[in-house]
Amino acid sequence: MTKDIATPIRTKEIMKKYGFSFKKSLGQNFLIDPNILVNIVDHAGLTKEDGAIEVGPGIGALTEHLARASKKVVSFEIDQRLLPILEDTLSPYDNIKVLHSDILKADVEKTIKEELADVEKVMVVANLPYYVTTPIILKLLTENLPIHGLVVMLQKEVADRIAAKPGSKTYGSLSIAIQYYTKASTVMVVPKTVFMPQPNVDSAVIKLMKREKPAVDVMNEEFFFQVTRSSFAQRRKTILNNLTSQLPNGKAKKESILSALSAAGIDPARRGESLSIPEFGALSDALYPAFKQA
């Protein structure tokens, strides 16, 4: 078996060989602990019949572990400087395709059809760049892609918000947006000391397994998310105050909002953070007739 890329010595050797320097703007922090990579891949539950999508392979530290565990890996890398490095570091593997592409602009569905048509299931497994974590996860979930789930490393604070339960300080519209599509759990906390360069914060690995159908069945998905975002606009405000100030013509429709809260069995004095996803679903459906465009 080839020597792991993810060690401090090997990482420094590769960087020196290519004269590579980190770009802060791309959120580049490379993992230098193989044990953590093995753990991440284990949580993804990949077999030799499965495919993996990776975002931001860096110098290939996680990519090689994915290649060892799965049938095929497709990696999206935005930084052109890394392409020749990846070609070198990943040369022992014949089941990796590196695409020079921004995942946020890519047609991921087309890529899956072209590159991963012959696998049993597709998992997204990645050490995500901190600055675009949320847009990447939401893109992969809202585009209704044929993926089984995601196991991704991100800033611990963001992971806490994604996996938060109602009633906690970290629970908010992001928790709902992601838990609407997936079952979310934090599987590992990763100290900043295992990265090069060291970030300022600790990281966490979160597992997001896609639900067969969304967590709640609503009349209008877009409006449901509008209601959840509005409910957390000012955390200290009651649900009634937030909805009145945030929904279109909310002040004029205060009576309709009060009626909808009553119909959904929700006390107007509660705060958004106390409502479960099913409660938000019931509230959204009760509000929708008064707010849908004529």
PDB file of C-alpha atoms in Angstrom:
ATOM      1  CA  MET A   1       0.000   0.000   0.000  1.00  0.00           C
ATOM      2  CA  THR A   2       1.219   3.479  -0.802  1.00  0.00           C
ATOM      3  CA  LYS A   3       2.426   5.861   1.882  1.00  0.00           C
ATOM      4  CA  ASP A   4      -0.407   8.027   3.271  1.00  0.00           C
ATOM      5  CA  ILE A   5      -0.494  11.597   1.990  1.00  0.00           C
ATOM      6  CA  ALA A   6      -1.957  12.864   5.266  1.00  0.00           C
ATOM      7  CA  THR A   7       1.136  13.037   7.449  1.00  0.00           C
ATOM      8  CA  PRO A   8       2.973  16.240   8.395  1.00  0.00           C
ATOM      9  CA  ILE A   9       6.203  15.055   6.716  1.00  0.00           C
ATOM     10  CA  ARG A  10       4.595  13.907   3.452  1.00  0.00           C
ATOM     11  CA  THR A  11       2.388  17.033   3.247  1.00  0.00           C
ATOM     12  CA  LYS A  12       5.439  19.287   3.676  1.00  0.00           C
ATOM     13  CA  GLU A  13       7.376  17.260   1.079  1.00  0.00           C
ATOM     14  CA  ILE A  14       4.574  17.613  -1.486  1.00  0.00           C
ATOM     15  CA  MET A  15       4.177  21.327  -0.860  1.00  0.00           C
ATOM     16  CA  LYS A  16       7.903  21.919  -1.130  1.00  0.00           C
ATOM     17  CA  LYS A  17       8.165  19.881  -4.337  1.00  0.00           C
ATOM     18  CA  TYR A  18       5.502  21.986  -6.028  1.00  0.00           C
ATOM     19  CA  GLY A  19       6.198  25.304  -4.284  1.00  0.00           C
ATOM     20  CA  PHE A  20       2.582  25.334  -3.152  1.00  0.00           C
ATOM     21  CA  SER A  21       1.302  27.999  -0.779  1.00  0.00           C
ATOM     22  CA  PHE A  22      -2.101  28.056   0.927  1.00  0.00           C
ATOM     23  CA  LYS A  23      -4.748  30.453  -0.293  1.00  0.00           C
ATOM     24  CA  LYS A  24      -6.710  31.815   2.635  1.00  0.00           C
ATOM     25  CA  SER A  25      -9.470  32.949   0.260  1.00  0.00           C
ATOM     26  CA  LEU A  26     -10.130  29.308  -0.672  1.00  0.00           C
ATOM     27  CA  GLY A  27     -10.259  28.128   2.930  1.00  0.00           C
ATOM     28  CA  GLN A  28      -7.423  25.655   2.416  1.00  0.00           C
ATOM     29  CA  ASN A  29      -6.576  23.620   5.516  1.00  0.00           C
ATOM     30  CA  PHE A  30      -5.089  20.188   4.829  1.00  0.00           C
ATOM     31  CA  LEU A  31      -5.592  17.263   7.211  1.00  0.00           C
ATOM     32  CA  ILE A  32      -2.401  15.674   8.476  1.00  0.00           C
ATOM     33  CA  ASP A  33      -3.788  12.785  10.544  1.00  0.00           C
ATOM     34  CA  PRO A  34      -4.597   9.527   8.652  1.00  0.00           C
ATOM     35  CA  ASN A  35      -6.613   8.114  11.600  1.00  0.00           C
ATOM     36  CA  ILE A  36      -9.180  10.883  11.305  1.00  0.00           C
ATOM     37  CA  LEU A  37      -9.500  10.245   7.565  1.00  0.00           C
ATOM     38  CA  VAL A  38     -10.075   6.529   8.192  1.00  0.00           C
ATOM     39  CA  ASN A  39     -12.795   7.469  10.706  1.00  0.00           C
ATOM     40  CA  ILE A  40     -14.511   9.833   8.266  1.00  0.00           C
ATOM     41  CA  VAL A  41     -14.577   7.170   5.556  1.00  0.00           C
ATOM     42  CA  ASP A  42     -15.864   4.562   8.048  1.00  0.00           C
ATOM     43  CA  HIS A  43     -18.796   6.836   8.945  1.00  0.00           C
ATOM     44  CA  ALA A  44     -19.674   7.068   5.240  1.00  0.00           C
ATOM     45  CA  GLY A  45     -20.181   3.285   5.164  1.00  0.00           C
ATOM     46  CA  LEU A  46     -18.760   2.897   1.650  1.00  0.00           C
ATOM     47  CA  THR A  47     -18.321  -0.456  -0.059  1.00  0.00           C
ATOM     48  CA  LYS A  48     -16.506  -1.442  -3.240  1.00  0.00           C
ATOM     49  CA  GLU A  49     -19.861  -1.129  -5.051  1.00  0.00           C
ATOM     50  CA  ASP A  50     -20.361   2.523  -4.030  1.00  0.00           C
ATOM     51  CA  GLY A  51     -19.298   5.891  -5.406  1.00  0.00           C
ATOM     52  CA  ALA A  52     -18.033   8.953  -3.565  1.00  0.00           C
ATOM     53  CA  ILE A  53     -18.192  12.637  -4.436  1.00  0.00           C
ATOM     54  CA  GLU A  54     -15.572  14.840  -2.818  1.00  0.00           C
ATOM     55  CA  VAL A  55     -15.415  18.628  -2.727  1.00  0.00           C
ATOM     56  CA  GLY A  56     -11.991  20.277  -2.430  1.00  0.00           C
ATOM     57  CA  PRO A  57      -9.565  17.336  -2.446  1.00  0.00           C
ATOM     58  CA  GLY A  58      -6.562  19.563  -1.695  1.00  0.00           C
ATOM     59  CA  ILE A  59      -3.495  17.367  -2.221  1.00  0.00           C
ATOM     60  CA  GLY A  60      -5.537  14.147  -2.090  1.00  0.00           C
ATOM     61  CA  ALA A  61      -5.367  13.179   1.605  1.00  0.00           C
ATOM     62  CA  LEU A  62      -9.016  12.144   1.941  1.00  0.00           C
ATOM     63  CA  THR A  63      -9.326  11.237  -1.744  1.00  0.00           C
ATOM     64  CA  GLU A  64      -6.949   8.290  -1.471  1.00  0.00           C
ATOM     65  CA  HIS A  65      -8.829   6.856   1.511  1.00  0.00           C
ATOM     66  CA  LEU A  66     -12.077   7.167  -0.448  1.00  0.00           C
ATOM     67  CA  ALA A  67     -10.444   5.435  -3.429  1.00  0.00           C
ATOM     68  CA  ARG A  68      -9.392   2.528  -1.207  1.00  0.00           C
ATOM     69  CA  ALA A  69     -12.913   2.133   0.206  1.00  0.00           C
ATOM     70  CA  SER A  70     -15.140   2.690  -2.846  1.00  0.00           C
ATOM     71  CA  LYS A  71     -15.589   1.765  -6.497  1.00  0.00           C
ATOM     72  CA  LYS A  72     -15.020   5.288  -7.837  1.00  0.00           C
ATOM     73  CA  VAL A  73     -14.336   8.796  -6.534  1.00  0.00           C
ATOM     74  CA  VAL A  74     -15.219  12.037  -8.303  1.00  0.00           C
ATOM     75  CA  SER A  75     -13.529  15.112  -6.824  1.00  0.00           C
ATOM     76  CA  PHE A  76     -14.361  18.744  -7.570  1.00  0.00           C
ATOM     77  CA  GLU A  77     -11.332  21.051  -7.201  1.00  0.00           C
ATOM     78  CA  ILE A  78     -11.565  24.789  -7.851  1.00  0.00           C
ATOM     79  CA  ASP A  79      -7.826  25.608  -7.480  1.00  0.00           C
ATOM     80  CA  GLN A  80      -5.989  24.975 -10.746  1.00  0.00           C
ATOM     81  CA  ARG A  81      -2.612  24.915  -8.951  1.00  0.00           C
ATOM     82  CA  LEU A  82      -3.613  21.649  -7.263  1.00  0.00           C
ATOM     83  CA  LEU A  83      -4.372  19.696 -10.448  1.00  0.00           C
ATOM     84  CA  PRO A  84      -0.779  18.639 -11.267  1.00  0.00           C
ATOM     85  CA  ILE A  85      -0.195  17.820  -7.584  1.00  0.00           C
ATOM     86  CA  LEU A  86      -3.278  15.584  -7.486  1.00  0.00           C
ATOM     87  CA  GLU A  87      -2.218  13.891 -10.710  1.00  0.00           C
ATOM     88  CA  ASP A  88       1.031  12.978  -8.971  1.00  0.00           C
ATOM     89  CA  THR A  89      -0.204  12.096  -5.454  1.00  0.00           C
ATOM     90  CA  LEU A  90      -3.161  10.050  -6.687  1.00  0.00           C
ATOM     91  CA  SER A  91      -1.277   8.271  -9.498  1.00  0.00           C
ATOM     92  CA  PRO A  92      -1.365   4.888  -7.661  1.00  0.00           C
ATOM     93  CA  TYR A  93      -5.180   4.831  -7.994  1.00  0.00           C
ATOM     94  CA  ASP A  94      -7.146   4.225 -11.174  1.00  0.00           C
ATOM     95  CA  ASN A  95     -10.620   4.881  -9.746  1.00  0.00           C
ATOM     96  CA  ILE A  96     -10.438   8.661  -9.206  1.00  0.00           C
ATOM     97  CA  LYS A  97     -11.677  11.414 -11.509  1.00  0.00           C
ATOM     98  CA  VAL A  98     -10.632  14.969 -10.585  1.00  0.00           C
ATOM     99  CA  LEU A  99     -12.723  17.718 -12.149  1.00  0.00           C
ATOM    100  CA  HIS A 100     -11.439  21.286 -12.274  1.00  0.00           C
ATOM    101  CA  SER A 101     -14.736  22.824 -11.292  1.00  0.00           C
ATOM    102  CA  ASP A 102     -16.530  24.975  -8.737  1.00  0.00           C
ATOM    103  CA  ILE A 103     -19.087  22.643  -7.113  1.00  0.00           C
ATOM    104  CA  LEU A 104     -21.495  25.572  -6.685  1.00  0.00           C
ATOM    105  CA  LYS A 105     -21.597  26.103 -10.451  1.00  0.00           C
ATOM    106  CA  ALA A 106     -21.330  22.457 -11.502  1.00  0.00           C
ATOM    107  CA  ASP A 107     -24.114  20.299 -12.908  1.00  0.00           C
ATOM    108  CA  VAL A 108     -23.730  17.617 -10.257  1.00  0.00           C
ATOM    109  CA  GLU A 109     -26.646  15.518 -11.519  1.00  0.00           C
ATOM    110  CA  LYS A 110     -25.042  15.302 -14.979  1.00  0.00           C
ATOM    111  CA  THR A 111     -21.697  14.402 -13.397  1.00  0.00           C
ATOM    112  CA  ILE A 112     -23.295  11.573 -11.398  1.00  0.00           C
ATOM    113  CA  LYS A 113     -24.988  10.216 -14.550  1.00  0.00           C
ATOM    114  CA  GLU A 114     -21.741  10.350 -16.531  1.00  0.00           C
ATOM    115  CA  GLU A 115     -19.206   9.280 -13.915  1.00  0.00           C
ATOM    116  CA  LEU A 116     -21.090   7.227 -11.317  1.00  0.00           C
ATOM    117  CA  ALA A 117     -23.774   5.428 -13.324  1.00  0.00           C
ATOM    118  CA  ASP A 118     -22.554   1.956 -12.331  1.00  0.00           C
ATOM    119  CA  VAL A 119     -22.386   2.320  -8.538  1.00  0.00           C
ATOM    120  CA  GLU A 120     -24.921   1.154  -5.980  1.00  0.00           C
ATOM    121  CA  LYS A 121     -25.107   4.317  -3.917  1.00  0.00           C
ATOM    122  CA  VAL A 122     -23.415   7.721  -3.938  1.00  0.00           C
ATOM    123  CA  MET A 123     -22.126   9.419  -0.788  1.00  0.00           C
ATOM    124  CA  VAL A 124     -20.686  12.924  -0.573  1.00  0.00           C
ATOM    125  CA  VAL A 125     -17.615  12.807   1.656  1.00  0.00           C
ATOM    126  CA  ALA A 126     -15.526  15.948   2.053  1.00  0.00           C
ATOM    127  CA  ASN A 127     -13.484  18.297   4.175  1.00  0.00           C
ATOM    128  CA  LEU A 128     -15.454  21.366   3.109  1.00  0.00           C
ATOM    129  CA  PRO A 129     -13.934  24.844   2.805  1.00  0.00           C
ATOM    130  CA  TYR A 130     -15.365  26.779   5.769  1.00  0.00           C
ATOM    131  CA  TYR A 131     -16.398  29.858   3.813  1.00  0.00           C
ATOM    132  CA  VAL A 132     -18.848  28.008   1.522  1.00  0.00           C
ATOM    133  CA  THR A 133     -19.986  25.121   3.713  1.00  0.00           C
ATOM    134  CA  THR A 134     -23.667  26.043   3.938  1.00  0.00           C
ATOM    135  CA  PRO A 135     -24.207  26.907   0.237  1.00  0.00           C
ATOM    136  CA  ILE A 136     -22.554  23.628  -0.810  1.00  0.00           C
ATOM    137  CA  ILE A 137     -24.653  21.464   1.532  1.00  0.00           C
ATOM    138  CA  LEU A 138     -27.888  23.239   0.584  1.00  0.00           C
ATOM    139  CA  LYS A 139     -27.118  22.949  -3.135  1.00  0.00           C
ATOM    140  CA  LEU A 140     -26.513  19.205  -2.812  1.00  0.00           C
ATOM    141  CA  LEU A 141     -29.758  18.727  -0.868  1.00  0.00           C
ATOM    142  CA  THR A 142     -32.124  21.047  -2.743  1.00  0.00           C
ATOM    143  CA  GLU A 143     -31.195  19.826  -6.239  1.00  0.00           C
ATOM    144  CA  ASN A 144     -32.795  16.469  -5.463  1.00  0.00           C
ATOM    145  CA  LEU A 145     -29.697  14.548  -6.523  1.00  0.00           C
ATOM    146  CA  PRO A 146     -29.460  10.751  -6.434  1.00  0.00           C
ATOM    147  CA  ILE A 147     -27.203  10.783  -3.372  1.00  0.00           C
ATOM    148  CA  HIS A 148     -27.621   8.652  -0.273  1.00  0.00           C
ATOM    149  CA  GLY A 149     -26.145  11.096   2.196  1.00  0.00           C
ATOM    150  CA  LEU A 150     -23.243  13.323   3.178  1.00  0.00           C
ATOM    151  CA  VAL A 151     -20.402  12.915   5.658  1.00  0.00           C
ATOM    152  CA  VAL A 152     -18.628  16.249   5.765  1.00  0.00           C
ATOM    153  CA  MET A 153     -16.172  18.095   7.933  1.00  0.00           C
ATOM    154  CA  LEU A 154     -16.945  21.698   8.727  1.00  0.00           C
ATOM    155  CA  GLN A 155     -16.548  24.319  11.402  1.00  0.00           C
ATOM    156  CA  LYS A 156     -17.792  22.882  14.715  1.00  0.00           C
ATOM    157  CA  GLU A 157     -20.037  25.880  15.328  1.00  0.00           C
ATOM    158  CA  VAL A 158     -21.834  25.303  12.006  1.00  0.00           C
ATOM    159  CA  ALA A 159     -22.106  21.558  12.663  1.00  0.00           C
ATOM    160  CA  ASP A 160     -23.715  22.355  16.030  1.00  0.00           C
ATOM    161  CA  ARG A 161     -26.283  24.585  14.330  1.00  0.00           C
ATOM    162  CA  ILE A 162     -27.083  21.991  11.653  1.00  0.00           C
ATOM    163  CA  ALA A 163     -27.659  19.136  14.139  1.00  0.00           C
ATOM    164  CA  ALA A 164     -29.380  21.276  16.807  1.00  0.00           C
ATOM    165  CA  LYS A 165     -32.668  20.229  18.395  1.00  0.00           C
ATOM    166  CA  PRO A 166     -35.630  22.530  19.194  1.00  0.00           C
ATOM    167  CA  GLY A 167     -35.206  24.523  22.381  1.00  0.00           C
ATOM    168  CA  SER A 168     -31.427  24.828  22.101  1.00  0.00           C
ATOM    169  CA  LYS A 169     -29.554  28.080  21.524  1.00  0.00           C
ATOM    170  CA  THR A 170     -28.035  26.779  18.291  1.00  0.00           C
ATOM    171  CA  TYR A 171     -31.357  25.657  16.744  1.00  0.00           C
ATOM    172  CA  GLY A 172     -32.474  27.909  13.913  1.00  0.00           C
ATOM    173  CA  SER A 173     -33.552  28.151  10.292  1.00  0.00           C
ATOM    174  CA  LEU A 174     -30.343  26.380   9.141  1.00  0.00           C
ATOM    175  CA  SER A 175     -31.124  23.393  11.411  1.00  0.00           C
ATOM    176  CA  ILE A 176     -34.601  23.192   9.889  1.00  0.00           C
ATOM    177  CA  ALA A 177     -33.463  23.686   6.277  1.00  0.00           C
ATOM    178  CA  ILE A 178     -31.063  20.735   6.522  1.00  0.00           C
ATOM    179  CA  GLN A 179     -33.089  18.469   8.832  1.00  0.00           C
ATOM    180  CA  TYR A 180     -36.072  18.893   6.492  1.00  0.00           C
ATOM    181  CA  TYR A 181     -34.108  16.817   3.939  1.00  0.00           C
ATOM    182  CA  THR A 182     -31.884  14.695   6.190  1.00  0.00           C
ATOM    183  CA  LYS A 183     -31.355  13.019   9.540  1.00  0.00           C
ATOM    184  CA  ALA A 184     -28.420  14.944  10.998  1.00  0.00           C
ATOM    185  CA  SER A 185     -25.905  13.865  13.612  1.00  0.00           C
ATOM    186  CA  THR A 186     -22.455  15.040  14.644  1.00  0.00           C
ATOM    187  CA  VAL A 187     -20.201  11.978  14.598  1.00  0.00           C
ATOM    188  CA  MET A 188     -16.804  13.398  15.499  1.00  0.00           C
ATOM    189  CA  VAL A 189     -15.140  16.549  16.827  1.00  0.00           C
ATOM    190  CA  VAL A 190     -11.799  17.287  15.174  1.00  0.00           C
ATOM    191  CA  PRO A 191      -9.209  19.481  16.938  1.00  0.00           C
ATOM    192  CA  LYS A 192      -7.565  22.289  14.976  1.00  0.00           C
ATOM    193  CA  THR A 193      -4.136  20.768  15.675  1.00  0.00           C
ATOM    194  CA  VAL A 194      -4.561  18.100  12.957  1.00  0.00           C
ATOM    195  CA  PHE A 195      -4.645  20.625  10.121  1.00  0.00           C
ATOM    196  CA  MET A 196      -1.970  22.444   8.179  1.00  0.00           C
ATOM    197  CA  PRO A 197      -2.179  25.400   8.518  1.00  0.00           C
ATOM    198  CA  GLN A 198      -4.101  25.318  11.787  1.00  0.00           C
ATOM    199  CA  PRO A 199      -7.497  27.042  11.549  1.00  0.00           C
ATOM    200  CA  ASN A 200      -8.648  29.285  14.414  1.00  0.00           C
ATOM    201  CA  VAL A 201     -11.496  26.978  15.406  1.00  0.00           C
ATOM    202  CA  ASP A 202     -12.198  23.302  15.967  1.00  0.00           C
ATOM    203  CA  SER A 203     -14.021  21.291  13.338  1.00  0.00           C
ATOM    204  CA  ALA A 204     -16.624  18.550  13.437  1.00  0.00           C
ATOM    205  CA  VAL A 205     -17.742  15.793  11.112  1.00  0.00           C
ATOM    206  CA  ILE A 206     -21.470  15.728  10.488  1.00  0.00           C
ATOM    207  CA  LYS A 207     -23.442  12.882   8.957  1.00  0.00           C
ATOM    208  CA  LEU A 208     -26.523  13.821   6.942  1.00  0.00           C
ATOM    209  CA  MET A 209     -28.524  10.833   5.723  1.00  0.00           C
ATOM    210  CA  LYS A 210     -31.200  11.778   3.213  1.00  0.00           C
ATOM    211  CA  ARG A 211     -34.794  11.077   4.183  1.00  0.00           C
ATOM    212  CA  GLU A 212     -36.951   9.103   1.746  1.00  0.00           C
ATOM    213  CA  LYS A 213     -39.341  12.039   1.881  1.00  0.00           C
ATOM    214  CA  PRO A 214     -39.019  15.421   3.650  1.00  0.00           C
ATOM    215  CA  ALA A 215     -39.480  15.584   7.423  1.00  0.00           C
ATOM    216  CA  VAL A 216     -42.874  17.228   6.970  1.00  0.00           C
ATOM    217  CA  ASP A 217     -45.348  17.417   4.111  1.00  0.00           C
ATOM    218  CA  VAL A 218     -46.213  21.063   3.359  1.00  0.00           C
ATOM    219  CA  MET A 219     -48.447  22.872   0.859  1.00  0.00           C
ATOM    220  CA  ASN A 220     -45.621  25.072  -0.389  1.00  0.00           C
ATOM    221  CA  GLU A 221     -41.966  24.344   0.348  1.00  0.00           C
ATOM    222  CA  GLU A 222     -40.711  27.831  -0.508  1.00  0.00           C
ATOM    223  CA  PHE A 223     -43.252  29.421   1.836  1.00  0.00           C
ATOM    224  CA  PHE A 224     -42.401  26.912   4.598  1.00  0.00           C
ATOM    225  CA  PHE A 225     -38.754  28.041   4.467  1.00  0.00           C
ATOM    226  CA  GLN A 226     -39.832  31.698   4.369  1.00  0.00           C
ATOM    227  CA  VAL A 227     -41.849  31.132   7.553  1.00  0.00           C
ATOM    228  CA  THR A 228     -38.953  29.405   9.326  1.00  0.00           C
ATOM    229  CA  ARG A 229     -36.475  32.140   8.350  1.00  0.00           C
ATOM    230  CA  SER A 230     -38.928  34.847   9.443  1.00  0.00           C
ATOM    231  CA  SER A 231     -39.487  33.119  12.791  1.00  0.00           C
ATOM    232  CA  PHE A 232     -35.783  33.406  13.676  1.00  0.00           C
ATOM    233  CA  ALA A 233     -35.208  36.931  12.311  1.00  0.00           C
ATOM    234  CA  GLN A 234     -34.791  38.259  15.847  1.00  0.00           C
ATOM    235  CA  ARG A 235     -34.326  35.403  18.264  1.00  0.00           C
ATOM    236  CA  ARG A 236     -35.519  37.341  21.321  1.00  0.00           C
ATOM    237  CA  LYS A 237     -38.838  38.225  19.690  1.00  0.00           C
ATOM    238  CA  THR A 238     -41.964  36.093  19.914  1.00  0.00           C
ATOM    239  CA  ILE A 239     -43.125  34.093  16.927  1.00  0.00           C
ATOM    240  CA  LEU A 240     -46.023  36.537  16.478  1.00  0.00           C
ATOM    241  CA  ASN A 241     -43.751  39.603  16.427  1.00  0.00           C
ATOM    242  CA  ASN A 242     -41.280  38.016  14.021  1.00  0.00           C
ATOM    243  CA  LEU A 243     -43.950  36.853  11.586  1.00  0.00           C
ATOM    244  CA  THR A 244     -45.749  40.207  11.730  1.00  0.00           C
ATOM    245  CA  SER A 245     -42.570  42.148  10.976  1.00  0.00           C
ATOM    246  CA  GLN A 246     -41.026  39.733   8.454  1.00  0.00           C
ATOM    247  CA  LEU A 247     -43.806  38.273   6.286  1.00  0.00           C
ATOM    248  CA  PRO A 248     -45.063  40.379   3.323  1.00  0.00           C
ATOM    249  CA  ASN A 249     -47.731  42.821   4.613  1.00  0.00           C
ATOM    250  CA  GLY A 250     -47.431  41.042   7.952  1.00  0.00           C
ATOM    251  CA  LYS A 251     -48.564  44.029   9.989  1.00  0.00           C
ATOM    252  CA  ALA A 252     -51.747  44.359   7.915  1.00  0.00           C
ATOM    253  CA  LYS A 253     -52.344  40.627   8.202  1.00  0.00           C
ATOM    254  CA  LYS A 254     -51.754  40.329  11.944  1.00  0.00           C
ATOM    255  CA  GLU A 255     -55.255  38.865  12.509  1.00  0.00           C
ATOM    256  CA  SER A 256     -54.596  36.184   9.881  1.00  0.00           C
ATOM    257  CA  ILE A 257     -51.292  35.350  11.590  1.00  0.00           C
ATOM    258  CA  LEU A 258     -53.034  35.074  14.985  1.00  0.00           C
ATOM    259  CA  SER A 259     -55.713  32.814  13.458  1.00  0.00           C
ATOM    260  CA  ALA A 260     -53.053  30.615  11.831  1.00  0.00           C
ATOM    261  CA  LEU A 261     -51.128  30.296  15.116  1.00  0.00           C
ATOM    262  CA  SER A 262     -54.343  29.318  16.860  1.00  0.00           C
ATOM    263  CA  ALA A 263     -55.235  26.790  14.118  1.00  0.00           C
ATOM    264  CA  ALA A 264     -51.757  25.227  14.429  1.00  0.00           C
ATOM    265  CA  GLY A 265     -52.077  25.102  18.240  1.00  0.00           C
ATOM    266  CA  ILE A 266     -49.110  27.435  18.777  1.00  0.00           C
ATOM    267  CA  ASP A 267     -49.040  30.077  21.523  1.00  0.00           C
ATOM    268  CA  PRO A 268     -48.212  33.465  19.873  1.00  0.00           C
ATOM    269  CA  ALA A 269     -45.888  34.241  22.816  1.00  0.00           C
ATOM    270  CA  ARG A 270     -43.551  31.323  22.012  1.00  0.00           C
ATOM    271  CA  ARG A 271     -40.199  31.911  20.338  1.00  0.00           C
ATOM    272  CA  GLY A 272     -39.168  30.313  17.059  1.00  0.00           C
ATOM    273  CA  GLU A 273     -36.479  28.202  18.713  1.00  0.00           C
ATOM    274  CA  SER A 274     -39.145  26.285  20.692  1.00  0.00           C
ATOM    275  CA  LEU A 275     -41.015  25.027  17.601  1.00  0.00           C
ATOM    276  CA  SER A 276     -40.361  21.586  16.116  1.00  0.00           C
ATOM    277  CA  ILE A 277     -40.271  20.983  12.357  1.00  0.00           C
ATOM    278  CA  PRO A 278     -43.801  19.431  12.383  1.00  0.00           C
ATOM    279  CA  GLU A 279     -45.064  22.536  14.227  1.00  0.00           C
ATOM    280  CA  PHE A 280     -43.473  24.788  11.609  1.00  0.00           C
ATOM    281  CA  GLY A 281     -45.118  22.628   8.940  1.00  0.00           C
ATOM    282  CA  ALA A 282     -48.550  23.033  10.531  1.00  0.00           C
ATOM    283  CA  LEU A 283     -48.009  26.788  10.962  1.00  0.00           C
ATOM    284  CA  SER A 284     -46.805  27.234   7.383  1.00  0.00           C
ATOM    285  CA  ASP A 285     -49.883  25.441   6.017  1.00  0.00           C
ATOM    286  CA  ALA A 286     -52.213  27.477   8.256  1.00  0.00           C
ATOM    287  CA  LEU A 287     -50.592  30.737   7.085  1.00  0.00           C
ATOM    288  CA  TYR A 288     -50.280  29.880   3.408  1.00  0.00           C
ATOM    289  CA  PRO A 289     -53.855  30.673   2.251  1.00  0.00           C
ATOM    290  CA  ALA A 290     -53.531  34.237   3.597  1.00  0.00           C
ATOM    291  CA  PHE A 291     -50.128  34.852   2.014  1.00  0.00           C
ATOM    292  CA  LYS A 292     -50.121  33.002  -1.292  1.00  0.00           C
ATOM    293  CA  GLN A 293     -50.071  35.257  -4.320  1.00  0.00           C
ATOM    294  CA  ALA A 294     -53.528  35.873  -5.774  1.00  0.00           C
TER     295      ALA A 294
END
